[in-house]
Tab-separated table of C-alpha atoms in Angstrom:
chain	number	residue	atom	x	y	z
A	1	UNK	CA	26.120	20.384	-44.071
A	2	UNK	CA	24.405	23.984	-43.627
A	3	UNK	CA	27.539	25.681	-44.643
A	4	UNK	CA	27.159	23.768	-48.219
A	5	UNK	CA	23.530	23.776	-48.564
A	6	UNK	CA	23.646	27.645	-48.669
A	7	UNK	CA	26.250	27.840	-50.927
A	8	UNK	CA	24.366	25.891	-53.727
A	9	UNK	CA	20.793	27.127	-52.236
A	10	UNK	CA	21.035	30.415	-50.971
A	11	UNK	CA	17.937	31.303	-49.114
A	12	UNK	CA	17.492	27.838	-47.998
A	13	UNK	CA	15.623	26.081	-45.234
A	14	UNK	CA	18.124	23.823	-43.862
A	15	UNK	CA	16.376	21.091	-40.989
A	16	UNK	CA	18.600	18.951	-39.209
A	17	UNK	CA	17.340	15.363	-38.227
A	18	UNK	CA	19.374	12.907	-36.015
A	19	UNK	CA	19.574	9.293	-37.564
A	20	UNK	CA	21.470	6.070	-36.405
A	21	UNK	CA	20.730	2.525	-36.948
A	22	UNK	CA	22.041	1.386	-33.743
A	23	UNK	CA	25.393	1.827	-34.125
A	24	UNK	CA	27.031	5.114	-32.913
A	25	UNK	CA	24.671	8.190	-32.207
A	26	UNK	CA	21.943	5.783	-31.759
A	27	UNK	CA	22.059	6.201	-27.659
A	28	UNK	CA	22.122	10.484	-28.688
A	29	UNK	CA	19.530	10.597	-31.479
A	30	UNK	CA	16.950	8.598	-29.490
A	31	UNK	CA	17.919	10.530	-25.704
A	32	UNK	CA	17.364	13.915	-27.801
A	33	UNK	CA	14.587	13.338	-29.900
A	34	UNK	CA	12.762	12.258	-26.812
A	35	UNK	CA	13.393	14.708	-24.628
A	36	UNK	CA	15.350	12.018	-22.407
A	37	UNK	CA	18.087	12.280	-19.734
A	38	UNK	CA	21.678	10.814	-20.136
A	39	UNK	CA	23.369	8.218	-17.125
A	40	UNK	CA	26.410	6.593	-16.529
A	41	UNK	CA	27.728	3.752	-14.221
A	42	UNK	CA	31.298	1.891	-14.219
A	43	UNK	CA	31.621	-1.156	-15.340
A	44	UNK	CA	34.326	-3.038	-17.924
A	45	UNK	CA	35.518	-2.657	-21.285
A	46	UNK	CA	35.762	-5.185	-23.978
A	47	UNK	CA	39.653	-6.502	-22.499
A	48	UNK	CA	37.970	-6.273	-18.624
A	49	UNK	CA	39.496	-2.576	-18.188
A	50	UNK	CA	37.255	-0.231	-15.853
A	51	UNK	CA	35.305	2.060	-17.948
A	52	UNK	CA	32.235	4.345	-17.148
A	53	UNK	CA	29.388	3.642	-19.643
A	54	UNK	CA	26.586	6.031	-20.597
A	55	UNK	CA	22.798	4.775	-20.963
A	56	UNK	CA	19.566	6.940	-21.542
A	57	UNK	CA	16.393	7.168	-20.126
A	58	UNK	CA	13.907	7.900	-22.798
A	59	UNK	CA	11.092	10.906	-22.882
A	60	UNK	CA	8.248	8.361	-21.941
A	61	UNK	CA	9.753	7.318	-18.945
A	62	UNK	CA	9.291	3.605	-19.632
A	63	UNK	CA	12.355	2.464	-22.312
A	64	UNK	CA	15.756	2.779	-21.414
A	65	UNK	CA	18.082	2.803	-24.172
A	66	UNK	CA	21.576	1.778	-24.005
A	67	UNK	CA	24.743	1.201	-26.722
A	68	UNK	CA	26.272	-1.736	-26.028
A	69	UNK	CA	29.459	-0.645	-27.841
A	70	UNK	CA	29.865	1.821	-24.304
A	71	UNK	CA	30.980	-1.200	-22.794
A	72	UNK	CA	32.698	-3.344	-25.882
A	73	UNK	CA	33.284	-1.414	-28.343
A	74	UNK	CA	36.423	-0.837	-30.499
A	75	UNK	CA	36.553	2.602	-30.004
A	76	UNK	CA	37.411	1.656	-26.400
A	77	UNK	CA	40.669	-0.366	-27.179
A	78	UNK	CA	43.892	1.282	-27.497
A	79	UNK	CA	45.222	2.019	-31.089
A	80	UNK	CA	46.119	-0.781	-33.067
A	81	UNK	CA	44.998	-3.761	-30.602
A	82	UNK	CA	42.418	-5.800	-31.388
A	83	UNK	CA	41.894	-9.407	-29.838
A	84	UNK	CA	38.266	-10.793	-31.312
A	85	UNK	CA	39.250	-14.006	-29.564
A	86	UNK	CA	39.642	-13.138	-26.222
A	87	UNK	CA	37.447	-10.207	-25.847
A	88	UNK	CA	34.491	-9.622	-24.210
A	89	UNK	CA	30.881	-8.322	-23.595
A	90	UNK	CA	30.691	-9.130	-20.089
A	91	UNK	CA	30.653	-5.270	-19.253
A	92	UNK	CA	27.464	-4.786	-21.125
A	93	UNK	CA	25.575	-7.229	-18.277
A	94	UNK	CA	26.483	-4.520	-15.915
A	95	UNK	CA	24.994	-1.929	-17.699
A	96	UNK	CA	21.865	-3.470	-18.485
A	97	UNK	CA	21.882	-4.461	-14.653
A	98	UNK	CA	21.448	-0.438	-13.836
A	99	UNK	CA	18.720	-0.198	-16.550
A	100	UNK	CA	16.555	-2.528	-14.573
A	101	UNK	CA	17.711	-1.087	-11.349
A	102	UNK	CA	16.362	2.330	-12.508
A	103	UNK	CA	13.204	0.371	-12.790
A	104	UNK	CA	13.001	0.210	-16.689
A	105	UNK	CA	11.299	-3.437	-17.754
A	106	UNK	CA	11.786	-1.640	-21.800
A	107	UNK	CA	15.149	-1.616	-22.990
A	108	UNK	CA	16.429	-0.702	-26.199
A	109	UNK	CA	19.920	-2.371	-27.338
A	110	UNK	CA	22.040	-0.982	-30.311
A	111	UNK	CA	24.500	-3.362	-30.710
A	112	UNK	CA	26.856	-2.150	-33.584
A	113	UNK	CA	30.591	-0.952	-33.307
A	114	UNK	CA	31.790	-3.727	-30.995
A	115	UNK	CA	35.030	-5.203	-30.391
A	116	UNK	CA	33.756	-8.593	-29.339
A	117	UNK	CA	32.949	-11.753	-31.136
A	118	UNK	CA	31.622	-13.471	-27.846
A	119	UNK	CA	27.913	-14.208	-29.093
A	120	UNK	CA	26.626	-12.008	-26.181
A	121	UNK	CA	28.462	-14.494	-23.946
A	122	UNK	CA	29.692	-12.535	-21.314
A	123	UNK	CA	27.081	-10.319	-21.091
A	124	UNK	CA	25.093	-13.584	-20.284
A	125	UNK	CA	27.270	-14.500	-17.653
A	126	UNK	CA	27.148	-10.905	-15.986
A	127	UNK	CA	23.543	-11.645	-16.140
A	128	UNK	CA	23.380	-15.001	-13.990
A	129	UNK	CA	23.532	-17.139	-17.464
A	130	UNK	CA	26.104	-20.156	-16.611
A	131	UNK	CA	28.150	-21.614	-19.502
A	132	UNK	CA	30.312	-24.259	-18.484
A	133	UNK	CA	32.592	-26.393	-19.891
A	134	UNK	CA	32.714	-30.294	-19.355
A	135	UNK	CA	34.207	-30.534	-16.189
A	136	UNK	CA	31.662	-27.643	-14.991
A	137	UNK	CA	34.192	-24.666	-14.986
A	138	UNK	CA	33.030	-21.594	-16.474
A	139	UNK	CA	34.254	-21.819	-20.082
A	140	UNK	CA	37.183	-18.488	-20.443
A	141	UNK	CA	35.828	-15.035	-21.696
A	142	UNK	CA	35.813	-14.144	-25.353
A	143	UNK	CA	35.039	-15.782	-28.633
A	144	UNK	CA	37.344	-18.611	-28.365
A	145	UNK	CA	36.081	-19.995	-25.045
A	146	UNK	CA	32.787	-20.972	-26.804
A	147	UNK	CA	35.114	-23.942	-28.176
A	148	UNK	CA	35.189	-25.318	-25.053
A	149	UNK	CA	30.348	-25.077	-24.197
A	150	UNK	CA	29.275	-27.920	-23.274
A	151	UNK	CA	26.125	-26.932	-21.754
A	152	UNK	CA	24.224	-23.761	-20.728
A	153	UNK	CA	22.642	-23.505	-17.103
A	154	UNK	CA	20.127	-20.258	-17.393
A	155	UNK	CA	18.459	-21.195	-14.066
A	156	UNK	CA	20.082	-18.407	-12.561
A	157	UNK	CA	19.302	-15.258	-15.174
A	158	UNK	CA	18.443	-11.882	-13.390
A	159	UNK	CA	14.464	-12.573	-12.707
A	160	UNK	CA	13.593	-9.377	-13.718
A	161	UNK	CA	14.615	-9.685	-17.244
A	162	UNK	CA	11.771	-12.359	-17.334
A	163	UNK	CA	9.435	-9.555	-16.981
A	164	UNK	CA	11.633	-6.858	-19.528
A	165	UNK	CA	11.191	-6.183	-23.006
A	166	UNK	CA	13.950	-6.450	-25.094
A	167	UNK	CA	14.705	-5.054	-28.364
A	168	UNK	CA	18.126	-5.323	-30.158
A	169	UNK	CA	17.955	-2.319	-32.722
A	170	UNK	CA	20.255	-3.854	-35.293
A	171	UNK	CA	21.852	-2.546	-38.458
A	172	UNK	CA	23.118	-5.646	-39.730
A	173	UNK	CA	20.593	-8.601	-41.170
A	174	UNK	CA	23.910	-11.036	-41.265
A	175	UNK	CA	23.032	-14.219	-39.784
A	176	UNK	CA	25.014	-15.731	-36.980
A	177	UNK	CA	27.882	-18.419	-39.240
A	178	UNK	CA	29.137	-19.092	-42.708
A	179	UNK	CA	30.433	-16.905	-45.665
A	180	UNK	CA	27.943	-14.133	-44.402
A	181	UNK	CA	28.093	-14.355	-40.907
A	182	UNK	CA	29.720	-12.832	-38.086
A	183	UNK	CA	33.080	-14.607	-38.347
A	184	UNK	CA	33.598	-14.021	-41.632
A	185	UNK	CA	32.184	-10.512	-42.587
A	186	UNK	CA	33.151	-8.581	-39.021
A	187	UNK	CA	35.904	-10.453	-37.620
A	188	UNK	CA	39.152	-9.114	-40.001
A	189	UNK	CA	37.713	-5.346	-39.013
A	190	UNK	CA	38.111	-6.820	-35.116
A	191	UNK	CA	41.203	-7.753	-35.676
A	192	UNK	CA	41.007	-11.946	-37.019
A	193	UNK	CA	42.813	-13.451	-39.253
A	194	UNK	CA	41.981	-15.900	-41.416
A	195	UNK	CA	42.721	-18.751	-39.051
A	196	UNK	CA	40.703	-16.661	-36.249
A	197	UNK	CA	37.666	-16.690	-38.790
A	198	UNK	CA	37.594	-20.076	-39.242
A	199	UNK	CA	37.957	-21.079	-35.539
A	200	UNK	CA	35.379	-18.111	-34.072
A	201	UNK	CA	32.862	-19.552	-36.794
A	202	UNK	CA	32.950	-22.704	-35.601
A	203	UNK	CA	32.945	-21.382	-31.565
A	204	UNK	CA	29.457	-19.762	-32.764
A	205	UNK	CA	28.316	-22.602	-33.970
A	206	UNK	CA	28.798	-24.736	-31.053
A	207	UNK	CA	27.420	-21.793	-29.245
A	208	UNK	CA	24.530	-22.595	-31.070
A	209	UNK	CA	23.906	-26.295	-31.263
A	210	UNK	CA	24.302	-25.807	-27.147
A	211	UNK	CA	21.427	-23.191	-27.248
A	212	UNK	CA	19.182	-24.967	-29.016
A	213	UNK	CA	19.561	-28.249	-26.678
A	214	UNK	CA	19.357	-26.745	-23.717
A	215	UNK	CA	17.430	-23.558	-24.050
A	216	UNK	CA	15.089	-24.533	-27.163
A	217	UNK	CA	16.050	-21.882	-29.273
A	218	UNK	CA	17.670	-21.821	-32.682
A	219	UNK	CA	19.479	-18.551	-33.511
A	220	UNK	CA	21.069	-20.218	-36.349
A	221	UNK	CA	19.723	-18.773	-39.075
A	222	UNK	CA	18.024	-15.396	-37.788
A	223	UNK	CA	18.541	-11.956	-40.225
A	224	UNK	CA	20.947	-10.248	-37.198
A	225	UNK	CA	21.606	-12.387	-35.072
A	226	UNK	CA	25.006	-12.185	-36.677
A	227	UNK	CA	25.451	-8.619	-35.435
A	228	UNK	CA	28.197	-7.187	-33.279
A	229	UNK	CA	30.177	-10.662	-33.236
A	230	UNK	CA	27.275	-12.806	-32.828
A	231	UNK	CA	25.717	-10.740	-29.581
A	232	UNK	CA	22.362	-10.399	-31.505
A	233	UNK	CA	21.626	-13.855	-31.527
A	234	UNK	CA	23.230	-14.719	-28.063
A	235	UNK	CA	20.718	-11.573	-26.328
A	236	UNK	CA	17.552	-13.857	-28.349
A	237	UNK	CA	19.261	-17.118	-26.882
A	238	UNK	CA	20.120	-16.363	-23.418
A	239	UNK	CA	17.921	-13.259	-22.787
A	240	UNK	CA	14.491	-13.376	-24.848
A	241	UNK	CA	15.527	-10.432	-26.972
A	242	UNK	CA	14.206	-9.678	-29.905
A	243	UNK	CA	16.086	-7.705	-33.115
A	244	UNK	CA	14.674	-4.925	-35.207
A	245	UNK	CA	15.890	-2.652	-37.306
A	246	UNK	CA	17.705	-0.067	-35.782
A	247	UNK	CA	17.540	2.465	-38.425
A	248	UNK	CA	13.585	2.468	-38.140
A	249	UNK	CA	13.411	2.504	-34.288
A	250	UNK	CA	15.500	5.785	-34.775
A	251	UNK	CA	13.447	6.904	-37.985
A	252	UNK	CA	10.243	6.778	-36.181
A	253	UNK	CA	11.660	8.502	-33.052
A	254	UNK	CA	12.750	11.199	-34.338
A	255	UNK	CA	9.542	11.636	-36.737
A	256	UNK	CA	11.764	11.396	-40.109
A	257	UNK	CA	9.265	11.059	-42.333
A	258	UNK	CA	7.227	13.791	-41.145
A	259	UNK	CA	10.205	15.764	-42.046
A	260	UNK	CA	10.592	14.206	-45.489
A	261	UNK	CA	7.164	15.354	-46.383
A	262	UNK	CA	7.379	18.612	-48.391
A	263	UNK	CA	11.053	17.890	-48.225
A	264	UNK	CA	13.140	19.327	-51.613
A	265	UNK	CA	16.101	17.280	-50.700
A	266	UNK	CA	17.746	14.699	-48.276
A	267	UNK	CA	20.856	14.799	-47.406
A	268	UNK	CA	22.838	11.533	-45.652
A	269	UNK	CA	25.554	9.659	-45.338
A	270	UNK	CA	28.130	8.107	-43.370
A	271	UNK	CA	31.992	7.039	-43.229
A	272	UNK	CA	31.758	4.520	-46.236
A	273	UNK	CA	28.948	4.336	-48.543
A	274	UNK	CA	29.392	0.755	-50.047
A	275	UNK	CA	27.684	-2.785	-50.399
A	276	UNK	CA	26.619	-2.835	-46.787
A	277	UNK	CA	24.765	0.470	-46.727
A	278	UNK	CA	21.695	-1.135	-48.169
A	279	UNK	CA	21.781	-3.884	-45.679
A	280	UNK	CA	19.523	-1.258	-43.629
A	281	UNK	CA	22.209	1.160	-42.442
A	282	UNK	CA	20.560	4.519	-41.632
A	283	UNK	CA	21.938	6.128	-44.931
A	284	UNK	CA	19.401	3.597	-46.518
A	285	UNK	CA	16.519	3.794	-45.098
A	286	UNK	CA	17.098	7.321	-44.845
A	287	UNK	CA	16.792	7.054	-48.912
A	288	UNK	CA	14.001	4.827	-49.629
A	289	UNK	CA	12.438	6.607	-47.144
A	290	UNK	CA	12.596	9.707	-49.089
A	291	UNK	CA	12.757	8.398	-52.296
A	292	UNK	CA	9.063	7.055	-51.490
A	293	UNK	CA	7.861	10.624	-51.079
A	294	UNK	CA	9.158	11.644	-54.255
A	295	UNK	CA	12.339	13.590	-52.256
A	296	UNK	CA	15.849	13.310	-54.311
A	297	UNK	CA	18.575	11.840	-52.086
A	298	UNK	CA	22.291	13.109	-51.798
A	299	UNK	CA	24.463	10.272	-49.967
A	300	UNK	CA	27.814	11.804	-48.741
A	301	UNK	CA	30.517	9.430	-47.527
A	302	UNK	CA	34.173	9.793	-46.469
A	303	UNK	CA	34.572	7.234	-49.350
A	304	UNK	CA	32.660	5.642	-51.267
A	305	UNK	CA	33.996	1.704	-51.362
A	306	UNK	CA	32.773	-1.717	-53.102
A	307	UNK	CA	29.300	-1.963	-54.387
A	308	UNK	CA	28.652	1.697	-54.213
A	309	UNK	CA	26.621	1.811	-57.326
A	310	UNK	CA	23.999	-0.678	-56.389
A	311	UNK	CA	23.158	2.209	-53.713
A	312	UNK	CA	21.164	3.919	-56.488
A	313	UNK	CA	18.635	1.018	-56.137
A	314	UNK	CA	17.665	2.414	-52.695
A	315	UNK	CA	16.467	5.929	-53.832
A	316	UNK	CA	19.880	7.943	-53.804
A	317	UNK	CA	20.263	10.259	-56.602
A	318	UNK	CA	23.682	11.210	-56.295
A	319	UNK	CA	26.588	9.796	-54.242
A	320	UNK	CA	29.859	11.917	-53.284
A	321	UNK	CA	32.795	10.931	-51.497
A	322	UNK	CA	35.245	13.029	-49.615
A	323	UNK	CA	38.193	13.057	-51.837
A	324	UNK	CA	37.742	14.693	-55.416
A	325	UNK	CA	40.812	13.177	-56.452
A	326	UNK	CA	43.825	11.062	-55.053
A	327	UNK	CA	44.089	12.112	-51.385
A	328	UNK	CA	46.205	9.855	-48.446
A	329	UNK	CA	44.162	8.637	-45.583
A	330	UNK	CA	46.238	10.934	-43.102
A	331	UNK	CA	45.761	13.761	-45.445
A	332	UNK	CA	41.523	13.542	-45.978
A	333	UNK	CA	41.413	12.631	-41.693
A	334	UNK	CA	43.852	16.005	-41.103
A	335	UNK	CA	40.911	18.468	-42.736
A	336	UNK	CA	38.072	16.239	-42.162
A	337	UNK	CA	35.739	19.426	-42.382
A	338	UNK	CA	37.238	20.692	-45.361
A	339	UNK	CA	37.083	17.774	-47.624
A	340	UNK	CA	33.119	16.983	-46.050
A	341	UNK	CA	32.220	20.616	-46.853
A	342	UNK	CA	33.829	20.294	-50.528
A	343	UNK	CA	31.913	17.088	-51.234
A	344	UNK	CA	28.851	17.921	-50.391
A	345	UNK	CA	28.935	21.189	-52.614
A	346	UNK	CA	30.181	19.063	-55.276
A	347	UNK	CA	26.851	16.473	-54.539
A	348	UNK	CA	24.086	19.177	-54.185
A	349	UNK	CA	25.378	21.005	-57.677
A	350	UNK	CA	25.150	17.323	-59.494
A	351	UNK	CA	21.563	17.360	-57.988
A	352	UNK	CA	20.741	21.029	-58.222
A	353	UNK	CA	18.530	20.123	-61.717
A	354	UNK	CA	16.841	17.595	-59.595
A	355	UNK	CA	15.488	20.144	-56.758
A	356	UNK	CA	12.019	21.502	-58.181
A	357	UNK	CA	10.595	23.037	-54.773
């Protein structure tokens, strides 16, 4: 925050840098660091709704980069409905269809924020991908029609994807089932329940067991394939995808650590600073990152939640979050300015003895 940094520093030389980890802002930071141009084509939202999706085009004029949460992600469902089980990534396959019809073979993927917890299912099947059921009907969309995959027909998968590169920029290295995977640690924020968990963890897993019989792959146990409801291993499975780190596509893009260098201080931070910030969220990487160089680290969150202390361990110096004291959720989301502004003053003075350039 500008406004803060001169407060604390006056005189200061305040440089913005864009990061993401292929969540939100990813599709912006990469389209603007590049020198890119922004498109957008209809297609269908995570409940089969019409929606227009935006993609980019990238400065080189070879990747295309496109956030697959445009086209299932939560903030596209109406408040307070959720429905993990029977939603969808189908409308993603129609956005990754225009990619390749702009003639892009390079396609970047950032696959957080989504709604679904499909395994890239429907996306698949927008692509050509066949899953069918036992009696050779197209199993139902959503997570819970992967109970019923019997076997996976892939003959007819857009050709041209053959010939495309894929990478999923992930920020997530959850694996695809059990206590850490996508079931269990994304579904109750989709809207699960407990039961939902325990059936959608299972769906994934017959998901995979099909995969690897009839396609020869095993996304069982891949670091991200877990991501946004199991789509990072279904995009490996069906489409020859594979996942990096989202954060450092974005970090090298926009040329972070030649801003680091010389750096006095980093500021970062997102809405929640907790246990899963060091699972290579941007915040992270943004740290050790700078904490390699030497730079002290400010991490700013609208809260700070479970696990926040191991953070340190990742180069932060410091750690505010939004509310100095007890605040309601309505209140700290009325003045959402305010209360950033006021933490971040109260983050750089902690650090203040810290800055030595």
């Amino acid at each position: 925050m500008v406004e803060a940094a001169v407060g604390v520093f006056p005189g200061a030389d305040v440089v913005r840098c864009p990061v993401a980890d292929g969540g939100d802002g990813t599709l912006d930071a990469l389209v603007e660091a590049t020198g890119g141009a922004y498109h957008t084509v209809q297609t269908t939202g995570p409940l089969g709704e019409p929606c227009a999706a935006r993609w980019g085009s990238l400065g080189d004029g070879r990747t295309a980069v496109v956030e697959t949460a445009q086209a299932c992600g939560l903030a596209l469902l109406p408040a307070g409905v959720r429905d993990p089980m029977g939603a969808t990534t189908h409308g993603v396959g129609a956005v990754i269809r225009a990619v390749l019809d702009a003639g892009h073979r390079r396609v970047i993927l950032g696959i957080g924020g989504s709604a679904t917890n499909d395994g890239g299912a429907g996306l698949a099947a927008a692509l050509g991908v066949r899953l069918l059921r036992a009696d050779g009907a197209d199993i139902a969309n959503g997570g819970a029609g992967l109970l019923e995959l019997d076997r996976i027909d892939a003959s007819g998968l857009d050709a041209r994807l053959r010939e495309a590169e894929l990478v999923i920029a992930s920020d997530v290295t959850n694996v695809l089932c059990g206590p850490t995977g996508a079931a269990a640690t994304f579904g109750p924020q989709k809207g699960a329940t407990p039961e939902d968990v325990a059936l959608l963890d299972r769906a994934l897993g017959r998901m995979a067991d099909v995969a690897r019989r009839d396609l020869g792959v095993d996304v069982s146990g891949i670091a991200g394939g877990g991501a946004a409801g199991g789509m990072g291993a279904g995009m490996v499975a069906f489409l020859g995808a594979r996942i990096a780190w989202g954060a450092d596509i974005v970090a090298e893009a926009v040329g972070l650590d030649a801003r680091l260098d010389g750096a006095a201080l980093a500021v970062t931070g997102e809405g929640r600073l907790d246990w899963q910030t060091a699972y290579h969220k941007a915040p992270a990487v943004v740290a050790n990152r700078a904490a390699a160089r030497g730079v002290p680290v400010l991490g700013v969150g609208g809260s700070l939640g479970p696990g926040w202390r191991k953070l340190y361990a990742e180069g932060f110096t410091a750690l505010a979050g939004m509310a100095a004291g007890p605040v309601s959720v309505e209140d700290a989301m009325a003045l959402p300015y305010e209360h950033l502004v006021r933490a971040t003053r109260r983050g750089l003075r902690a650090v203040r003895g810290r800055v030595t350039r």
